[in-house]
Amino acid sequence: MAHKILLLAGDGIGPEIVGATEQVLGALRDRFGFACEFEHALMGGCAIDAHGDSLPAATLDLARSADAILLGAVGGPKWDQVERAIRPERGLLRLRSELGFYCNLRPAVLFPALADASSLKRDVVAGLDIMIIRELTGGIYFGQPRGIETLADGRRRGFNTLEYREDEIERIMRSGFDIARKRGKRLCSVDKANVLEVSELWREVAETVGRDYPDVELSHMYVDNASMQLVRTPKQFDVIVTTNMFGDILSDLAAMLTGSIGMLPSASLDANGKGLFEPVHGSAPDIAGRGVANPLATILSASMMLRYTLNEAALADRLEAAVARVLEGGIRTADIAGADDRAVGTADMTTAVIDALGAA
Ligand code: IPM
Ligand code: MG
């Protein structure tokens, strides 16, 4: 049966990078028999413009019935003043939460050809391959109560709640251990247990779950130290597992180790392995519509979709090899181009990847 893939282009450069990735998936279908059909729906600012809601019910329904979802990016200055409850970012958070995509995988892998694109020294990042696992449907992003209220004396007070239930910690830890087991067998749990009770519980549950995985080495690190260590000696890490907000911050940091945030894919999985796949970068309104955006993070997100949700590991390998070959051939979009490189646009990069896929 054909895999049903929902494409949510979103805003800014979203339509360009999702369009590019649709072409790549189309090439896999035509050349290698990858059985897929595409559906398209609105989400983000474009959905606010069309329906007054960043995640319209029709989009949510299609997301529920799809086998996998590929998202470009949402948001932009045009919608920054929109009421908080319907902002593009809220739509994305609702999609993650309503579909139970609690396990967010953010690999930071340095392609050898890009070692000089990082702002860190080549030997610090060469060969880098770490996996950040971010809890995505709990923590301070969703905790209640939240809001901005006016106190009796007229001053305003903003507040959010950081909370984790034991079962939420346990399931993300299990995902972390399962993934570490298939990689370097080292799991570093990042928290702030020297200050926060919720982190104390986090650490305790990590230890308990760890007893089921004696073959995986578990360590703990405070988040402030982890951010320092990630810049100092990033290769000391294999898999990092952490909370929603710490993971948000650390994954942007890790992205820069690899040279460009334009290179990094992500997967957000539910308990059954169904997922939402999106580049780590945002909608880049400053370059939208100019045909210069780097489509590789979205193309690599499609590769994660093939690997983690659609059970098409061979196609994922093929696609990743094609991207590596294109980079080795010196083809660069502006964000990863060196001083001497001539940058290509989105369309040429996409064609290069499709050509590099090879023949059946
Ligand atoms: C991310 C983004 C989102 C987040 C925003 C756009 C809501 O920064 O996916 O990392 O904070 O989760
Ligand atoms: Mg972020």
CSV table of C-alpha atoms and ligand atoms in Angstrom, one decimal:
chain,number,residue,atom,x,y,z
A,1,MET,CA,0.0,0.0,0.0
A,2,ALA,CA,1.2,3.5,-0.8
A,3,HIS,CA,2.5,5.6,2.1
A,4,LYS,CA,0.3,8.6,2.6
A,5,ILE,CA,2.5,11.6,3.2
A,6,LEU,CA,1.0,14.9,4.3
A,7,LEU,CA,3.1,17.9,3.1
A,8,LEU,CA,2.7,21.1,5.2
A,9,ALA,CA,4.7,23.8,3.4
A,10,GLY,CA,4.0,26.5,5.9
A,11,ASP,CA,5.4,30.0,5.6
A,12,GLY,CA,8.5,31.9,4.4
A,13,ILE,CA,10.9,29.5,2.7
A,14,GLY,CA,8.6,26.6,3.6
A,15,PRO,CA,7.0,26.2,0.2
A,16,GLU,CA,10.4,26.3,-1.6
A,17,ILE,CA,12.1,23.6,0.6
A,18,VAL,CA,9.0,21.4,0.8
A,19,GLY,CA,8.5,21.7,-2.9
A,20,ALA,CA,12.2,20.6,-3.4
A,21,THR,CA,11.7,17.6,-1.1
A,22,GLU,CA,8.5,16.6,-2.9
A,23,GLN,CA,10.5,16.4,-6.1
A,24,VAL,CA,13.2,14.3,-4.4
A,25,LEU,CA,10.5,11.9,-3.0
A,26,GLY,CA,8.9,11.8,-6.4
A,27,ALA,CA,12.2,10.7,-7.9
A,28,LEU,CA,12.5,7.9,-5.3
A,29,ARG,CA,8.9,6.9,-6.4
A,30,ASP,CA,9.6,7.0,-10.1
A,31,ARG,CA,13.1,5.5,-10.0
A,32,PHE,CA,13.0,3.1,-7.1
A,33,GLY,CA,9.4,2.1,-6.7
A,34,PHE,CA,8.9,4.0,-3.4
A,35,ALA,CA,5.1,3.8,-3.1
A,36,CYS,CA,3.8,7.1,-1.9
A,37,GLU,CA,1.0,9.6,-2.4
A,38,PHE,CA,1.1,13.2,-1.3
A,39,GLU,CA,-1.5,15.4,0.3
A,40,HIS,CA,-1.1,19.1,0.9
A,41,ALA,CA,-2.6,21.3,3.6
A,42,LEU,CA,-2.3,24.7,5.2
A,43,MET,CA,-0.6,25.3,8.5
A,44,GLY,CA,1.0,28.3,10.2
A,45,GLY,CA,0.6,32.0,9.1
A,46,CYS,CA,-0.8,31.0,5.7
A,47,ALA,CA,-3.6,29.1,7.5
A,48,ILE,CA,-4.3,32.1,9.7
A,49,ASP,CA,-4.7,34.2,6.6
A,50,ALA,CA,-7.0,31.6,4.9
A,51,HIS,CA,-9.0,30.3,7.9
A,52,GLY,CA,-8.1,32.4,11.0
A,53,ASP,CA,-6.4,29.5,12.6
A,54,SER,CA,-2.8,28.3,12.4
A,55,LEU,CA,-3.9,24.7,12.7
A,56,PRO,CA,-7.3,24.3,11.0
A,57,ALA,CA,-9.4,21.3,11.8
A,58,ALA,CA,-9.1,20.0,8.3
A,59,THR,CA,-5.3,20.0,8.5
A,60,LEU,CA,-5.4,18.2,11.9
A,61,ASP,CA,-7.7,15.6,10.4
A,62,LEU,CA,-5.4,15.0,7.4
A,63,ALA,CA,-2.4,14.8,9.9
A,64,ARG,CA,-4.2,12.1,11.9
A,65,SER,CA,-4.9,10.0,8.9
A,66,ALA,CA,-1.5,10.4,7.2
A,67,ASP,CA,1.2,7.8,7.7
A,68,ALA,CA,3.8,10.6,8.0
A,69,ILE,CA,3.9,14.4,7.9
A,70,LEU,CA,6.6,16.6,6.4
A,71,LEU,CA,6.6,20.2,7.5
A,72,GLY,CA,8.6,23.2,6.1
A,73,ALA,CA,8.5,26.0,8.6
A,74,VAL,CA,5.9,28.3,10.2
A,75,GLY,CA,5.8,31.9,11.2
A,76,GLY,CA,7.1,35.3,10.2
A,77,PRO,CA,7.0,39.0,11.1
A,78,LYS,CA,3.6,39.3,9.4
A,79,TRP,CA,2.0,37.2,12.2
A,80,ASP,CA,4.0,38.4,15.2
A,81,GLN,CA,1.2,40.7,16.3
A,82,VAL,CA,-1.5,38.0,16.0
A,83,GLU,CA,-3.2,37.1,19.2
A,84,ARG,CA,-1.1,34.6,21.2
A,85,ALA,CA,-3.6,31.8,21.1
A,86,ILE,CA,-3.6,31.5,17.3
A,87,ARG,CA,0.0,32.3,16.5
A,88,PRO,CA,1.8,30.1,14.0
A,89,GLU,CA,4.0,28.7,16.7
A,90,ARG,CA,1.0,27.7,18.7
A,91,GLY,CA,-0.3,25.7,15.8
A,92,LEU,CA,2.9,23.7,15.7
A,93,LEU,CA,2.8,23.1,19.4
A,94,ARG,CA,-0.8,21.9,19.1
A,95,LEU,CA,0.1,19.6,16.2
A,96,ARG,CA,2.9,18.0,18.3
A,97,SER,CA,0.7,17.7,21.3
A,98,GLU,CA,-2.5,16.5,19.7
A,99,LEU,CA,-0.7,13.8,17.8
A,100,GLY,CA,1.4,12.8,20.7
A,101,PHE,CA,4.8,13.4,19.0
A,102,TYR,CA,6.7,13.3,22.3
A,103,CYS,CA,10.1,12.1,21.1
A,104,ASN,CA,12.0,14.6,19.1
A,105,LEU,CA,15.2,13.5,17.5
A,106,ARG,CA,17.7,16.1,16.5
A,107,PRO,CA,20.8,14.7,15.1
A,108,ALA,CA,23.9,16.9,14.7
A,109,VAL,CA,26.0,15.3,12.1
A,110,LEU,CA,28.9,17.0,10.4
A,111,PHE,CA,29.3,16.0,6.7
A,112,PRO,CA,33.1,15.7,6.2
A,113,ALA,CA,32.9,18.1,3.3
A,114,LEU,CA,31.6,20.8,5.6
A,115,ALA,CA,34.2,20.7,8.3
A,116,ASP,CA,35.3,24.2,7.5
A,117,ALA,CA,31.8,25.7,7.6
A,118,SER,CA,31.7,25.4,11.4
A,119,SER,CA,32.7,28.3,13.5
A,120,LEU,CA,34.7,25.8,15.6
A,121,LYS,CA,38.1,24.5,14.7
A,122,ARG,CA,38.1,21.6,12.3
A,123,ASP,CA,39.5,19.0,14.7
A,124,VAL,CA,36.9,19.8,17.4
A,125,VAL,CA,34.0,19.0,15.0
A,126,ALA,CA,35.4,16.6,12.4
A,127,GLY,CA,33.5,13.4,12.5
A,128,LEU,CA,30.9,14.8,14.9
A,129,ASP,CA,27.8,12.6,15.2
A,130,ILE,CA,25.5,13.3,18.1
A,131,MET,CA,21.8,12.7,18.7
A,132,ILE,CA,19.9,15.1,20.8
A,133,ILE,CA,16.6,13.7,22.0
A,134,ARG,CA,14.2,16.3,23.2
A,135,GLU,CA,11.0,15.6,25.1
A,136,LEU,CA,8.5,17.5,23.0
A,137,THR,CA,5.0,17.4,24.5
A,138,GLY,CA,5.5,18.3,28.1
A,139,GLY,CA,7.5,20.5,30.4
A,140,ILE,CA,7.3,24.3,30.6
A,141,TYR,CA,5.9,24.5,27.1
A,142,PHE,CA,2.6,23.0,28.1
A,143,GLY,CA,2.5,23.2,31.9
A,144,GLN,CA,-0.5,24.8,33.6
A,145,PRO,CA,-1.1,27.4,35.0
A,146,ARG,CA,0.4,29.8,32.5
A,147,GLY,CA,-0.4,33.4,31.6
A,148,ILE,CA,0.1,37.1,32.3
A,149,GLU,CA,-2.0,38.5,35.1
A,150,THR,CA,-2.4,41.9,36.7
A,151,LEU,CA,-1.8,42.0,40.4
A,152,ALA,CA,-3.8,44.0,42.9
A,153,ASP,CA,-1.2,46.8,42.9
A,154,GLY,CA,-1.5,47.1,39.1
A,155,ARG,CA,1.9,45.5,38.3
A,156,ARG,CA,1.8,42.6,35.8
A,157,ARG,CA,3.1,39.1,36.5
A,158,GLY,CA,4.0,36.5,33.8
A,159,PHE,CA,4.2,32.8,34.8
A,160,ASN,CA,4.6,29.4,33.3
A,161,THR,CA,4.8,26.0,35.0
A,162,LEU,CA,7.6,23.5,34.6
A,163,GLU,CA,6.3,20.0,35.4
A,164,TYR,CA,7.0,16.4,34.4
A,165,ARG,CA,5.1,13.3,35.4
A,166,GLU,CA,7.0,10.2,36.1
A,167,ASP,CA,5.5,8.4,33.1
A,168,GLU,CA,6.4,11.2,30.7
A,169,ILE,CA,10.0,11.0,31.9
A,170,GLU,CA,10.1,7.3,31.7
A,171,ARG,CA,8.9,7.0,28.1
A,172,ILE,CA,11.4,9.6,26.8
A,173,MET,CA,14.1,7.9,28.7
A,174,ARG,CA,13.2,4.5,27.1
A,175,SER,CA,13.4,6.2,23.7
A,176,GLY,CA,16.8,7.6,24.7
A,177,PHE,CA,18.1,4.2,25.8
A,178,ASP,CA,16.7,2.4,22.8
A,179,ILE,CA,18.4,4.8,20.4
A,180,ALA,CA,21.7,4.8,22.4
A,181,ARG,CA,21.7,1.1,22.3
A,182,LYS,CA,21.7,1.2,18.5
A,183,ARG,CA,24.5,3.8,18.4
A,184,GLY,CA,27.5,4.4,20.7
A,185,LYS,CA,25.7,3.0,23.8
A,186,ARG,CA,26.3,6.2,25.8
A,187,LEU,CA,23.4,8.3,27.1
A,188,CYS,CA,23.8,11.6,28.8
A,189,SER,CA,20.7,12.9,30.6
A,190,VAL,CA,20.8,16.7,30.9
A,191,ASP,CA,18.9,18.4,33.7
A,192,LYS,CA,19.2,21.1,36.4
A,193,ALA,CA,18.9,18.8,39.4
A,194,ASN,CA,21.0,21.1,41.6
A,195,VAL,CA,18.1,23.6,41.6
A,196,LEU,CA,14.9,22.1,40.3
A,197,GLU,CA,12.7,19.4,42.0
A,198,VAL,CA,11.4,18.4,38.6
A,199,SER,CA,15.0,17.7,37.5
A,200,GLU,CA,15.5,15.7,40.7
A,201,LEU,CA,12.7,13.4,39.7
A,202,TRP,CA,14.0,13.4,36.1
A,203,ARG,CA,17.3,12.1,37.3
A,204,GLU,CA,15.8,9.5,39.6
A,205,VAL,CA,13.6,8.1,36.8
A,206,ALA,CA,16.6,8.1,34.4
A,207,GLU,CA,18.5,5.9,36.9
A,208,THR,CA,15.6,3.5,37.3
A,209,VAL,CA,15.0,3.1,33.6
A,210,GLY,CA,18.8,2.7,33.2
A,211,ARG,CA,18.7,-0.5,35.2
A,212,ASP,CA,16.9,-2.1,32.3
A,213,TYR,CA,19.8,-1.1,29.9
A,214,PRO,CA,23.0,-2.4,31.6
A,215,ASP,CA,24.7,-2.3,28.2
A,216,VAL,CA,24.2,1.5,27.9
A,217,GLU,CA,26.4,3.9,30.0
A,218,LEU,CA,24.2,6.5,31.6
A,219,SER,CA,25.6,9.9,32.7
A,220,HIS,CA,24.0,13.1,34.0
A,221,MET,CA,25.0,16.6,33.3
A,222,TYR,CA,23.6,20.0,34.4
A,223,VAL,CA,22.3,22.0,31.5
A,224,ASP,CA,24.7,24.9,32.0
A,225,ASN,CA,27.7,22.6,31.9
A,226,ALA,CA,26.3,20.7,29.0
A,227,SER,CA,26.1,23.8,26.9
A,228,MET,CA,29.7,24.5,27.7
A,229,GLN,CA,30.8,21.0,27.0
A,230,LEU,CA,29.0,21.0,23.7
A,231,VAL,CA,31.2,23.8,22.5
A,232,ARG,CA,34.4,22.6,24.2
A,233,THR,CA,34.5,18.9,23.2
A,234,PRO,CA,31.3,18.1,21.4
A,235,LYS,CA,32.5,14.6,20.4
A,236,GLN,CA,32.4,13.4,24.0
A,237,PHE,CA,28.6,13.0,23.5
A,238,ASP,CA,26.8,10.2,21.8
A,239,VAL,CA,23.1,10.6,22.7
A,240,ILE,CA,21.7,13.4,24.9
A,241,VAL,CA,18.2,13.2,26.4
A,242,THR,CA,16.6,16.2,27.9
A,243,THR,CA,13.5,18.3,28.5
A,244,ASN,CA,11.5,20.3,26.1
A,245,MET,CA,13.0,23.7,26.8
A,246,PHE,CA,16.6,22.6,27.4
A,247,GLY,CA,16.4,20.5,24.2
A,248,ASP,CA,15.1,23.5,22.3
A,249,ILE,CA,18.2,25.6,23.3
A,250,LEU,CA,20.8,22.9,23.1
A,251,SER,CA,19.7,21.8,19.7
A,252,ASP,CA,20.2,25.2,18.2
A,253,LEU,CA,23.7,25.3,19.8
A,254,ALA,CA,24.5,21.8,18.4
A,255,ALA,CA,23.2,22.9,15.0
A,256,MET,CA,26.0,25.5,14.7
A,257,LEU,CA,28.6,22.9,15.4
A,258,THR,CA,27.8,21.5,12.0
A,259,GLY,CA,28.3,24.7,10.2
A,260,SER,CA,24.7,25.6,9.3
A,261,ILE,CA,21.3,25.2,10.8
A,262,GLY,CA,20.3,24.9,7.1
A,263,MET,CA,21.6,21.3,7.3
A,264,LEU,CA,19.8,19.8,10.2
A,265,PRO,CA,16.7,17.6,10.1
A,266,SER,CA,14.5,16.5,12.9
A,267,ALA,CA,11.9,13.8,13.6
A,268,SER,CA,9.1,13.9,16.2
A,269,LEU,CA,7.7,10.5,16.9
A,270,ASP,CA,4.7,9.1,18.7
A,271,ALA,CA,4.5,5.9,20.7
A,272,ASN,CA,4.0,3.9,17.5
A,273,GLY,CA,6.8,5.5,15.5
A,274,LYS,CA,4.5,7.7,13.4
A,275,GLY,CA,6.1,11.1,13.0
A,276,LEU,CA,6.3,14.7,12.0
A,277,PHE,CA,9.5,15.6,10.1
A,278,GLU,CA,10.8,19.1,9.8
A,279,PRO,CA,14.0,21.0,9.4
A,280,VAL,CA,15.4,22.5,12.7
A,281,HIS,CA,15.6,25.9,11.1
A,282,GLY,CA,12.8,28.4,10.8
A,283,SER,CA,10.9,30.1,8.0
A,284,ALA,CA,13.7,32.6,7.2
A,285,PRO,CA,11.4,35.3,5.9
A,286,ASP,CA,14.4,37.4,4.9
A,287,ILE,CA,15.3,35.1,2.0
A,288,ALA,CA,11.8,33.7,1.3
A,289,GLY,CA,10.7,33.6,-2.3
A,290,ARG,CA,14.2,34.2,-3.7
A,291,GLY,CA,15.1,30.6,-4.6
A,292,VAL,CA,18.3,30.6,-2.5
A,293,ALA,CA,17.2,28.6,0.6
A,294,ASN,CA,19.1,25.4,1.4
A,295,PRO,CA,16.7,22.5,1.0
A,296,LEU,CA,19.0,19.9,2.5
A,297,ALA,CA,17.6,20.0,6.1
A,298,THR,CA,14.2,19.2,4.7
A,299,ILE,CA,15.5,16.6,2.3
A,300,LEU,CA,17.3,15.0,5.2
A,301,SER,CA,14.1,15.2,7.3
A,302,ALA,CA,12.5,13.2,4.5
A,303,SER,CA,15.3,10.7,4.9
A,304,MET,CA,14.5,10.4,8.7
A,305,MET,CA,10.9,9.8,7.7
A,306,LEU,CA,11.9,7.0,5.4
A,307,ARG,CA,14.0,5.5,8.2
A,308,TYR,CA,12.0,6.0,11.3
A,309,THR,CA,8.4,5.8,10.2
A,310,LEU,CA,8.1,4.3,6.7
A,311,ASN,CA,10.5,1.4,7.2
A,312,GLU,CA,12.5,2.3,4.1
A,313,ALA,CA,16.0,2.3,5.5
A,314,ALA,CA,17.6,1.4,2.1
A,315,LEU,CA,16.0,4.4,0.5
A,316,ALA,CA,17.1,6.6,3.5
A,317,ASP,CA,20.7,5.4,3.1
A,318,ARG,CA,20.5,6.1,-0.6
A,319,LEU,CA,19.2,9.6,0.0
A,320,GLU,CA,21.8,10.4,2.6
A,321,ALA,CA,24.6,9.1,0.4
A,322,ALA,CA,23.3,11.3,-2.4
A,323,VAL,CA,23.5,14.4,-0.2
A,324,ALA,CA,27.0,13.5,1.0
A,325,ARG,CA,28.1,13.1,-2.7
A,326,VAL,CA,26.6,16.4,-3.7
A,327,LEU,CA,28.5,18.1,-0.9
A,328,GLU,CA,31.7,16.3,-1.7
A,329,GLY,CA,31.3,17.6,-5.3
A,330,GLY,CA,31.5,21.1,-3.9
A,331,ILE,CA,27.9,22.1,-4.5
A,332,ARG,CA,26.9,24.7,-1.9
A,333,THR,CA,23.9,26.9,-1.2
A,334,ALA,CA,24.8,30.4,0.2
A,335,ASP,CA,24.5,29.4,3.9
A,336,ILE,CA,27.2,26.7,3.6
A,337,ALA,CA,29.4,28.3,0.9
A,338,GLY,CA,33.0,29.2,1.7
A,339,ALA,CA,34.6,32.4,0.4
A,340,ASP,CA,35.7,30.8,-2.8
A,341,ASP,CA,32.6,28.8,-3.6
A,342,ARG,CA,30.0,29.8,-6.1
A,343,ALA,CA,26.6,29.3,-4.4
A,344,VAL,CA,23.7,27.6,-6.1
A,345,GLY,CA,20.1,28.1,-5.5
A,346,THR,CA,17.4,25.8,-4.2
A,347,ALA,CA,16.5,24.4,-7.6
A,348,ASP,CA,20.1,23.5,-8.6
A,349,MET,CA,20.8,21.9,-5.2
A,350,THR,CA,17.6,19.8,-5.6
A,351,THR,CA,18.5,18.7,-9.1
A,352,ALA,CA,22.0,17.8,-7.9
A,353,VAL,CA,20.6,15.6,-5.1
A,354,ILE,CA,18.1,13.9,-7.6
A,355,ASP,CA,21.0,13.2,-10.0
A,356,ALA,CA,23.1,11.8,-7.3
A,357,LEU,CA,20.5,9.3,-6.3
A,358,GLY,CA,21.7,7.1,-9.1
A,359,ALA,CA,19.8,4.5,-11.1
A,360,ALA,CA,17.7,1.7,-9.9
B,1,IPM,C1,11.8,24.5,17.5
B,1,IPM,C2,11.3,25.9,17.5
B,1,IPM,C3,9.9,25.8,18.1
B,1,IPM,C4,10.1,25.4,19.6
B,1,IPM,C5,9.1,27.1,18.0
B,1,IPM,C6,8.9,27.6,16.6
B,1,IPM,C7,7.7,27.0,18.7
B,1,IPM,O1,12.1,26.8,18.1
B,1,IPM,O2,11.2,23.6,16.9
B,1,IPM,O3,12.9,24.3,18.0
B,1,IPM,O4,10.4,26.2,20.4
B,1,IPM,O5,9.9,24.2,19.8
B,2,MG,MG,14.0,25.9,18.6
